[in-house]
Short mmCIF file of C-alpha atoms and ligand atoms in Angstrom, two decimals:
data_model
loop_
_atom_site.label_atom_id
_atom_site.label_comp_id
_atom_site.label_asym_id
_atom_site.label_seq_id
_atom_site.Cartn_x
_atom_site.Cartn_y
_atom_site.Cartn_z
CA MET A 1483 98.27 122.91 77.45
CA THR A 1484 98.45 122.10 81.19
CA PRO A 1485 101.73 120.31 81.94
CA LEU A 1486 101.54 116.76 83.30
CA VAL A 1487 102.24 116.43 87.02
CA GLY A 1488 105.50 114.65 86.18
CA GLU A 1489 106.74 117.67 84.17
CA MET A 1490 106.06 120.33 86.86
CA SER A 1491 108.38 121.71 89.50
CA PRO A 1492 108.13 119.72 92.77
CA ALA A 1493 106.30 122.61 94.46
CA ALA A 1494 103.74 122.94 91.64
CA ALA A 1495 103.22 119.18 91.53
CA GLU A 1496 102.65 119.25 95.29
CA SER A 1497 99.90 121.83 95.16
CA VAL A 1498 98.20 120.18 92.16
CA TYR A 1499 98.29 116.77 93.83
CA PHE A 1500 97.03 117.93 97.23
CA ASN A 1501 94.29 120.06 95.66
CA GLU A 1502 92.93 117.05 93.78
CA TYR A 1503 91.87 115.18 96.89
CA PRO A 1504 90.12 116.06 100.09
CA PRO A 1505 92.35 115.35 103.10
CA PRO A 1506 91.60 112.04 104.85
CA LYS A 1507 88.78 112.30 107.38
CA ALA A 1508 91.03 111.00 110.15
CA LEU A 1509 93.78 113.57 109.50
CA PRO A 1510 92.80 116.15 112.17
CA LYS A 1511 92.57 113.40 114.80
CA HIS A 1512 95.90 111.90 113.70
CA GLU A 1513 97.51 115.34 113.80
CA ALA A 1514 96.28 115.97 117.34
CA LEU A 1515 97.61 112.60 118.50
CA ALA A 1516 100.94 113.12 116.75
CA ARG A 1517 101.34 116.66 118.11
CA ALA A 1518 100.92 115.46 121.70
CA PHE A 1519 103.21 112.45 121.11
CA ILE A 1520 105.94 114.59 119.56
CA GLU A 1521 105.74 117.24 122.31
CA LEU A 1522 106.21 114.56 124.94
CA HIS A 1523 109.34 113.23 123.28
CA VAL A 1524 110.78 116.65 122.45
CA GLU A 1525 110.62 117.39 126.17
CA ALA A 1526 112.40 114.14 126.95
CA ASN A 1527 114.99 114.88 124.23
CA ARG A 1528 114.21 111.45 122.81
CA ARG A 1529 114.84 110.42 119.22
CA VAL A 1530 111.66 109.77 117.25
CA VAL A 1531 111.37 107.69 114.10
CA LEU A 1532 108.51 107.82 111.63
CA VAL A 1533 108.23 104.30 110.22
CA THR A 1534 105.98 103.92 107.17
CA SER A 1535 104.75 100.42 106.48
CA GLY A 1536 102.60 98.29 104.19
CA GLY A 1537 101.15 98.87 100.74
CA THR A 1538 98.92 101.67 99.46
CA THR A 1539 95.73 101.19 97.49
CA VAL A 1540 94.88 102.99 94.27
CA PRO A 1541 91.08 103.30 94.05
CA LEU A 1542 89.46 102.95 90.64
CA GLU A 1543 86.22 104.60 91.73
CA ALA A 1544 85.49 107.49 94.13
CA GLN A 1545 82.90 105.32 95.87
CA THR A 1546 85.45 102.56 95.90
CA VAL A 1547 84.52 99.01 95.08
CA ARG A 1548 87.72 98.10 93.26
CA PHE A 1549 91.30 99.16 93.81
CA ILE A 1550 94.85 98.26 92.81
CA ASP A 1551 97.04 97.02 95.63
CA ASN A 1552 100.48 95.47 96.11
CA PHE A 1553 102.11 92.58 97.92
CA SER A 1554 103.42 94.31 101.05
CA ALA A 1555 102.19 92.84 104.33
CA GLY A 1556 104.14 95.37 106.40
CA THR A 1557 106.60 92.85 107.81
CA ARG A 1558 109.60 95.11 107.29
CA GLY A 1559 107.93 98.10 108.92
CA ALA A 1560 106.39 96.26 111.89
CA THR A 1561 109.58 94.32 112.64
CA SER A 1562 111.79 97.39 112.28
CA ALA A 1563 109.54 99.37 114.64
CA GLU A 1564 110.18 96.80 117.38
CA TYR A 1565 113.95 97.09 116.98
CA PHE A 1566 113.76 100.90 116.99
CA LEU A 1567 111.81 100.72 120.27
CA GLU A 1568 114.48 98.42 121.65
CA GLN A 1569 117.07 101.07 120.74
CA GLY A 1570 115.22 103.69 122.79
CA TYR A 1571 113.38 105.47 119.96
CA ALA A 1572 109.78 106.58 120.15
CA VAL A 1573 107.99 105.31 117.03
CA ILE A 1574 105.24 106.85 114.92
CA PHE A 1575 104.00 103.88 112.94
CA LEU A 1576 102.21 105.10 109.81
CA HIS A 1577 100.82 101.89 108.42
CA ARG A 1578 98.36 100.47 105.96
CA GLN A 1579 95.21 99.63 107.89
CA TYR A 1580 95.07 95.91 108.81
CA SER A 1581 98.71 95.28 107.85
CA LEU A 1582 101.10 93.81 110.42
CA LEU A 1583 101.66 95.77 113.63
CA PRO A 1584 104.64 95.77 116.00
CA TYR A 1585 104.31 93.01 118.65
CA SER A 1586 100.87 91.76 117.62
CA ARG A 1587 102.48 90.62 114.33
CA HIS A 1588 103.79 87.58 116.24
CA TYR A 1589 100.25 86.34 116.75
CA SER A 1590 98.19 87.64 113.87
CA HIS A 1591 97.38 86.44 110.37
CA SER A 1592 97.01 82.85 109.31
CA THR A 1593 100.64 81.76 109.70
CA ASN A 1594 100.75 82.73 113.38
CA CYS A 1595 97.14 82.60 114.43
CA PHE A 1596 96.89 83.46 118.14
CA LEU A 1597 94.41 80.64 118.71
CA ASP A 1598 97.17 78.10 118.00
CA PHE A 1599 99.08 79.47 120.99
CA MET A 1600 96.24 78.88 123.43
CA ASP A 1601 94.63 76.04 125.29
CA GLU A 1602 91.94 75.36 127.82
CA ALA A 1603 93.28 74.49 131.25
CA PRO A 1604 91.46 71.71 133.13
CA PRO A 1605 88.60 73.06 135.27
CA SER A 1606 89.45 73.58 138.93
CA ALA A 1607 87.12 72.53 141.75
CA ASP A 1608 86.72 76.04 143.24
CA SER A 1609 85.92 77.70 139.89
CA SER A 1610 82.63 79.58 139.57
CA ASN A 1611 82.04 77.72 136.29
CA PRO A 1612 82.70 74.12 137.26
CA GLY A 1613 82.72 72.76 133.69
CA ASP A 1614 85.05 75.44 132.26
CA GLY A 1615 88.74 75.96 132.96
CA PRO A 1616 90.62 79.22 132.25
CA ILE A 1617 92.16 79.91 128.83
CA MET A 1618 95.96 79.55 128.97
CA VAL A 1619 98.97 80.07 126.76
CA ARG A 1620 100.44 76.68 125.87
CA ASP A 1621 103.57 75.73 127.80
CA GLU A 1622 105.91 75.78 124.80
CA TYR A 1623 104.99 79.40 123.97
CA GLN A 1624 105.10 80.87 127.48
CA ASP A 1625 108.62 82.32 127.29
CA GLN A 1626 108.29 83.85 123.86
CA MET A 1627 104.87 85.32 124.57
CA ARG A 1628 105.94 86.72 127.95
CA SER A 1629 108.84 88.50 126.29
CA VAL A 1630 106.66 89.97 123.51
CA LEU A 1631 103.96 90.94 126.00
CA ARG A 1632 106.44 92.75 128.27
CA LYS A 1633 107.90 94.75 125.41
CA TYR A 1634 104.42 95.60 124.11
CA ARG A 1635 103.22 96.75 127.53
CA TYR A 1636 106.37 98.77 128.10
CA ALA A 1637 105.90 100.61 124.78
CA LYS A 1638 102.23 101.23 125.53
CA GLN A 1639 102.56 102.31 129.15
CA ASN A 1640 105.44 104.65 128.36
CA ASN A 1641 103.81 106.19 125.30
CA ARG A 1642 106.57 105.07 122.96
CA LEU A 1643 104.44 103.86 120.07
CA LEU A 1644 101.81 105.76 118.09
CA LEU A 1645 99.84 103.76 115.53
CA LEU A 1646 98.32 105.73 112.64
CA PRO A 1647 96.56 103.93 109.78
CA PHE A 1648 96.06 104.87 106.10
CA THR A 1649 94.59 103.01 103.15
CA THR A 1650 94.96 104.84 99.84
CA VAL A 1651 98.06 106.38 98.29
CA SER A 1652 96.60 109.89 98.67
CA GLU A 1653 95.82 109.31 102.36
CA TYR A 1654 99.42 108.18 102.80
CA MET A 1655 100.72 111.37 101.14
CA PHE A 1656 98.57 113.67 103.28
CA GLU A 1657 99.60 111.87 106.46
CA LEU A 1658 103.30 111.87 105.56
CA ARG A 1659 103.29 115.59 104.80
CA SER A 1660 101.49 116.52 108.01
CA LEU A 1661 103.60 114.27 110.23
CA ALA A 1662 106.87 115.50 108.74
CA LYS A 1663 105.88 119.10 109.42
CA LEU A 1664 104.72 118.29 112.94
CA MET A 1665 108.08 116.63 113.60
CA ARG A 1666 109.99 119.90 113.02
CA PRO A 1667 110.59 120.65 116.73
CA LEU A 1668 112.55 117.39 116.90
CA ASN A 1669 115.29 118.71 114.58
CA GLU A 1670 118.11 116.14 114.29
CA ASN A 1671 116.34 113.80 116.71
CA ALA A 1672 113.90 112.98 113.89
CA LEU A 1673 114.41 109.98 111.64
CA PHE A 1674 112.29 108.98 108.62
CA TYR A 1675 112.27 105.29 107.71
CA LEU A 1676 110.16 104.96 104.59
CA ALA A 1677 109.50 101.24 104.25
CA ALA A 1678 105.93 101.46 102.90
CA ALA A 1679 105.44 100.13 99.38
CA VAL A 1680 103.92 103.26 97.87
CA SER A 1681 102.23 103.03 94.50
CA ASP A 1682 104.02 104.85 91.69
CA PHE A 1683 100.74 105.32 89.81
CA PHE A 1684 97.29 106.66 90.57
CA ILE A 1685 94.09 107.93 88.95
CA PRO A 1686 93.60 111.67 89.47
CA ARG A 1687 90.30 112.50 91.14
CA SER A 1688 89.23 114.51 88.06
CA ARG A 1689 89.36 111.39 85.87
CA MET A 1690 88.01 108.92 88.39
CA ALA A 1691 84.57 107.34 87.99
CA GLU A 1692 82.26 108.32 90.82
CA HIS A 1693 80.32 105.04 90.92
CA LYS A 1694 81.20 101.39 90.53
CA ILE A 1695 82.52 100.74 87.02
CA GLN A 1696 79.97 98.60 85.18
CA SER A 1697 81.02 95.37 83.52
CA SER A 1698 77.90 95.02 81.38
CA GLU A 1699 76.00 97.45 79.18
CA LEU A 1700 73.34 99.59 80.87
CA PRO A 1701 70.15 100.47 78.98
CA PRO A 1702 70.60 103.85 77.19
CA HIS A 1703 68.42 105.85 79.62
CA MET A 1704 70.62 104.71 82.53
CA GLN A 1705 73.95 105.50 80.93
CA GLY A 1706 75.85 108.49 82.25
CA SER A 1707 78.85 109.64 80.29
CA ALA A 1708 79.58 106.15 78.98
CA VAL A 1709 82.45 105.94 76.53
CA ASP A 1710 81.88 104.38 73.13
CA PRO A 1711 83.74 101.06 73.35
CA ASP A 1712 85.10 101.61 69.82
CA GLU A 1713 86.99 104.63 71.12
CA ILE A 1714 88.91 102.68 73.71
CA TYR A 1715 92.42 101.89 72.55
CA THR A 1716 93.66 98.87 74.42
CA GLY A 1717 97.12 98.63 72.89
CA GLU A 1718 96.52 94.97 72.08
CA ASN A 1719 96.37 93.20 68.74
CA GLU A 1720 92.82 92.13 68.37
CA GLU A 1721 92.55 89.82 65.42
CA GLN A 1722 89.18 88.59 66.54
CA PRO A 1723 87.32 91.48 68.07
CA SER A 1724 85.38 90.21 71.03
CA ASN A 1725 82.10 91.58 72.27
CA ARG A 1726 83.15 91.31 75.87
CA LYS A 1727 83.88 94.60 77.58
CA LYS A 1728 87.40 95.37 78.64
CA LEU A 1729 88.43 97.66 81.40
CA VAL A 1730 91.31 99.87 80.34
CA VAL A 1731 92.89 101.68 83.26
CA ASN A 1732 94.86 104.81 82.57
CA LEU A 1733 97.15 105.77 85.45
CA ASP A 1734 99.25 108.90 86.03
CA PRO A 1735 102.60 108.84 87.82
CA VAL A 1736 102.43 109.80 91.51
CA PRO A 1737 104.67 112.86 92.00
CA LYS A 1738 107.94 111.96 93.72
CA PHE A 1739 107.42 113.58 97.10
CA LEU A 1740 110.73 112.44 98.51
CA HIS A 1741 112.13 115.67 97.12
CA GLN A 1742 109.54 117.71 99.02
CA LEU A 1743 110.08 115.70 102.18
CA VAL A 1744 113.85 116.18 102.17
CA ASP A 1745 113.82 119.82 101.08
CA GLY A 1746 110.72 121.17 102.72
CA TRP A 1747 108.52 119.15 105.02
CA ALA A 1748 111.09 117.37 107.21
CA PRO A 1749 112.85 119.00 110.16
CA GLU A 1750 116.18 120.72 109.68
CA GLY A 1751 118.97 118.25 110.37
CA SER A 1752 116.75 115.15 110.38
CA MET A 1753 117.79 111.89 108.74
CA VAL A 1754 115.79 110.50 105.81
CA VAL A 1755 116.05 106.84 104.84
CA SER A 1756 114.15 105.49 101.85
CA PHE A 1757 113.83 101.96 100.49
CA LYS A 1758 114.27 100.88 96.90
CA LEU A 1759 112.58 97.69 95.82
CA GLU A 1760 113.51 95.84 92.63
CA THR A 1761 113.01 92.37 91.20
CA ASP A 1762 115.91 92.42 88.73
CA PRO A 1763 119.24 91.91 90.56
CA SER A 1764 121.18 93.74 87.84
CA LEU A 1765 119.19 96.96 88.47
CA LEU A 1766 119.07 97.15 92.25
CA VAL A 1767 122.28 98.99 93.11
CA TYR A 1768 122.02 101.31 90.12
CA LYS A 1769 118.45 102.31 90.96
CA ALA A 1770 119.20 102.77 94.65
CA ARG A 1771 122.21 104.95 93.86
CA THR A 1772 120.20 107.02 91.39
CA ALA A 1773 117.52 107.62 94.03
CA LEU A 1774 120.14 108.81 96.52
CA GLN A 1775 121.64 111.22 93.98
CA ARG A 1776 118.24 112.51 92.88
CA TYR A 1777 116.87 113.32 96.34
CA SER A 1778 120.15 114.03 98.17
CA HIS A 1779 119.00 112.35 101.36
CA HIS A 1780 121.06 110.16 103.69
CA LEU A 1781 120.52 106.50 102.97
CA VAL A 1782 118.77 104.25 100.48
CA ILE A 1783 118.22 100.68 101.58
CA GLY A 1784 117.96 98.51 98.50
CA ASN A 1785 116.23 95.15 98.53
CA LEU A 1786 115.08 92.51 96.06
CA LEU A 1787 111.59 91.10 96.35
CA SER A 1788 112.94 87.53 96.37
CA THR A 1789 115.70 88.00 98.97
CA ARG A 1790 114.41 90.87 101.10
CA LYS A 1791 114.19 88.76 104.27
CA TRP A 1792 117.89 87.82 104.12
CA GLU A 1793 119.86 90.66 102.51
CA VAL A 1794 119.71 94.41 101.89
CA VAL A 1795 122.23 96.92 100.62
CA PHE A 1796 122.96 100.28 102.28
CA ILE A 1797 123.73 102.97 99.70
CA THR A 1798 125.22 106.07 101.34
CA PRO A 1799 126.76 109.33 100.12
CA ASP A 1800 129.84 108.63 102.28
CA GLU A 1801 132.30 105.73 102.30
CA PRO A 1802 131.85 102.80 101.80
CA HIS A 1803 128.94 103.93 99.51
CA GLU A 1804 127.66 100.36 99.14
CA ARG A 1805 127.40 97.95 102.04
CA TRP A 1806 125.58 94.63 102.08
CA ILE A 1807 123.89 93.37 105.20
CA ARG A 1808 123.08 89.66 105.22
CA VAL A 1809 121.66 87.14 107.59
CA PRO A 1810 124.30 84.37 107.85
CA LYS A 1811 123.25 81.21 106.00
CA SER A 1812 122.67 79.04 109.06
CA ARG A 1813 120.40 81.65 110.61
CA ARG A 1814 118.04 82.32 107.72
CA SER A 1815 114.46 81.48 108.46
CA LYS A 1816 112.48 79.95 105.64
CA SER A 1817 110.20 82.13 103.57
CA ILE A 1818 107.52 80.84 101.24
CA SER A 1819 107.89 83.63 98.71
CA GLY A 1820 111.67 84.02 99.01
CA VAL A 1821 114.30 82.49 96.70
CA GLU A 1822 117.40 81.75 98.77
CA ASP A 1823 119.53 80.89 95.73
CA GLN A 1824 119.36 84.52 94.70
CA VAL A 1825 121.08 85.81 97.83
CA GLY A 1826 124.36 87.42 96.74
CA LEU A 1827 123.34 87.63 93.08
CA ALA A 1828 122.91 91.40 92.88
CA GLU A 1829 126.35 91.91 94.46
CA ALA A 1830 128.03 89.23 92.30
CA MET A 1831 126.61 90.83 89.14
CA LYS A 1832 128.78 93.82 89.81
CA GLY A 1833 131.87 91.58 89.94
CA LYS A 1834 132.11 91.73 93.72
CA SER A 1835 132.60 88.91 96.19
CA PRO A 1836 131.30 88.88 99.77
CA SER A 1837 133.17 91.26 102.10
CA VAL A 1838 135.51 90.14 104.92
CA GLU A 1839 132.87 91.41 107.32
CA GLN A 1840 130.31 89.10 105.73
CA LEU A 1841 132.61 86.07 105.86
CA GLU A 1842 133.34 86.78 109.53
CA ALA A 1843 129.63 86.99 110.29
CA GLU A 1844 129.12 83.63 108.54
CA GLN A 1845 131.88 82.08 110.65
CA ALA A 1846 130.57 83.53 113.88
CA ALA A 1847 127.12 82.16 113.15
CA GLU A 1848 128.32 78.63 112.43
CA GLY A 1849 126.67 76.13 114.72
CA GLN A 1850 123.91 78.57 115.66
CA ARG A 1851 120.64 77.46 114.19
CA ASP A 1852 118.00 79.89 115.42
CA GLY A 1853 116.56 82.08 112.68
CA ILE A 1854 117.17 85.80 113.01
CA GLU A 1855 115.31 88.69 111.46
CA ILE A 1856 117.31 90.89 109.12
CA GLU A 1857 115.81 93.97 110.82
CA SER A 1858 117.79 93.01 113.94
CA LEU A 1859 120.90 93.73 111.84
CA ILE A 1860 119.57 96.71 109.86
CA ILE A 1861 118.32 98.85 112.76
CA PRO A 1862 121.48 98.90 114.93
CA GLU A 1863 123.56 99.84 111.86
CA LEU A 1864 121.12 102.57 110.95
CA VAL A 1865 121.04 103.88 114.51
CA LYS A 1866 124.84 104.21 114.41
CA LEU A 1867 124.54 106.36 111.28
CA HIS A 1868 121.80 108.46 112.84
CA MET A 1869 123.83 108.95 116.03
CA LYS A 1870 126.78 110.12 113.96
CA MET A 1871 124.58 112.74 112.29
CA VAL A 1872 123.17 113.85 115.64
CA GLU A 1873 126.68 114.19 117.12
CA LYS A 1874 127.91 116.12 114.09
CA LYS A 1875 124.97 118.48 114.31
CA LYS A 1876 125.58 119.09 118.01
CA LYS A 1877 129.18 120.06 117.28
CA LYS A 1878 128.14 122.45 114.48
CA PRO A 1879 124.74 123.73 115.54
CA ALA A 1880 124.74 126.72 113.17
CA GLU A 1881 124.74 124.63 109.94
C1 9Z3 B 342 110.54 98.27 100.64
O1 9Z3 B 342 111.37 98.10 99.80
C2 9Z3 B 342 110.26 97.27 101.75
O2 9Z3 B 342 111.44 96.69 102.21
C3 9Z3 B 342 109.28 96.14 101.29
C4 9Z3 B 342 108.96 95.27 102.51
C5 9Z3 B 342 107.98 96.77 100.76
C6 9Z3 B 342 109.92 95.29 100.21
P1 9Z3 B 342 107.15 93.60 103.35
O3 9Z3 B 342 106.12 94.62 103.70
O4 9Z3 B 342 108.08 94.24 102.20
O5 9Z3 B 342 108.03 93.27 104.50
O6 9Z3 B 342 106.54 92.39 102.72
N1 9Z3 B 342 109.77 99.39 100.65
C7 9Z3 B 342 109.84 100.48 99.72
C8 9Z3 B 342 109.27 100.11 98.39
C9 9Z3 B 342 109.05 101.31 97.52
O7 9Z3 B 342 107.95 101.52 97.12
N2 9Z3 B 342 110.07 102.10 97.23
C10 9Z3 B 342 109.99 103.13 96.20
C11 9Z3 B 342 110.67 102.57 94.96
O8 9Z3 B 342 111.20 101.44 95.00
C12 9Z3 B 342 110.73 104.35 96.62
S1 9Z3 B 342 109.99 105.19 97.95
O9 9Z3 B 342 110.66 103.26 93.94
#
């Protein structure tokens, strides 16, 4: 019997997975762009971070009409990319197509629609169109927009930001593998920041329907390899069998490629940071620690769905092993989906109270009311850890 992908060695699982799917059509173009981008920054001895961002889709049909998706809008990735750029990194931004992008995120989507920032100025007498004035940014947004625009233009003009889109989980995997290998000449100057919400499950190409899955019976002469509905086990108690068709989706686990990334694809000496997302506060630290032990990389950033905008935990192999980073209370911006009462819960469940560092940060923030983004705290801390690794490597180049 052929072993399941989950039971194979990482290398075997890799070849089975990548042989199932054709590479994304855009891959050769993305590789060419990435190669040139990386070369440029290798020459400048600049640190380069690969930020992954947004959710992945899991198609149910090869000619895809329906797919499974997840909640991620790419806020973490897009925001983090801006702070990495501010810290002097060049950024490869591997993102879910149409998710939030660095800089434009301030003016996209329905909450921050760019049209709300604009106005028509009164027509001037010497205009070529006497009835129409120019379009302007409203007075109250001038400063903020100027600052975003300057940073955006700086990144663009200096070739600091490369945007590469993906949609499905398999496209994401192909892109990640190629980019990691292309980044090899960067050695310890390479950083991986895996913030994308990657599906844990998928339908292998061999079991995937080619055409749109039908919701009603086709006449017999039009049926392909239709399955007898009596043979479908739904796992539910059906006291009153209904005649309505159910769709039962059978998903396989996506192989855990973090192992391959750390041990094979990524450059020697590079730093790999993964995220762990949970909803149950009692599981977060345990699961993040287990991931770090399993893949032997450098940092797992744990976050809860309900508090992810205000707190994260850094789980590291070295002291202090577990470190919470929180936006001080007075500086938390509101979030529709967030639950502020749950901030601190995951840490308290382990019998811990907030650290001295945290209490000091709360005190320092007292009286300040402007909201801050947690990524403005995460990235500088992470950069310190990366710098330490880079310095260590420079002292012991042979290792
Ligand atoms: C994260 O945990 C990210 O922080 C979020 C960001 C997806 C929560 P938003 O896009 O959300 O700002 O709305 N990303 C990683 C999630 C993930 O799939 N991790 C895997 C896991 O938890 C490990 S690679 O098993």
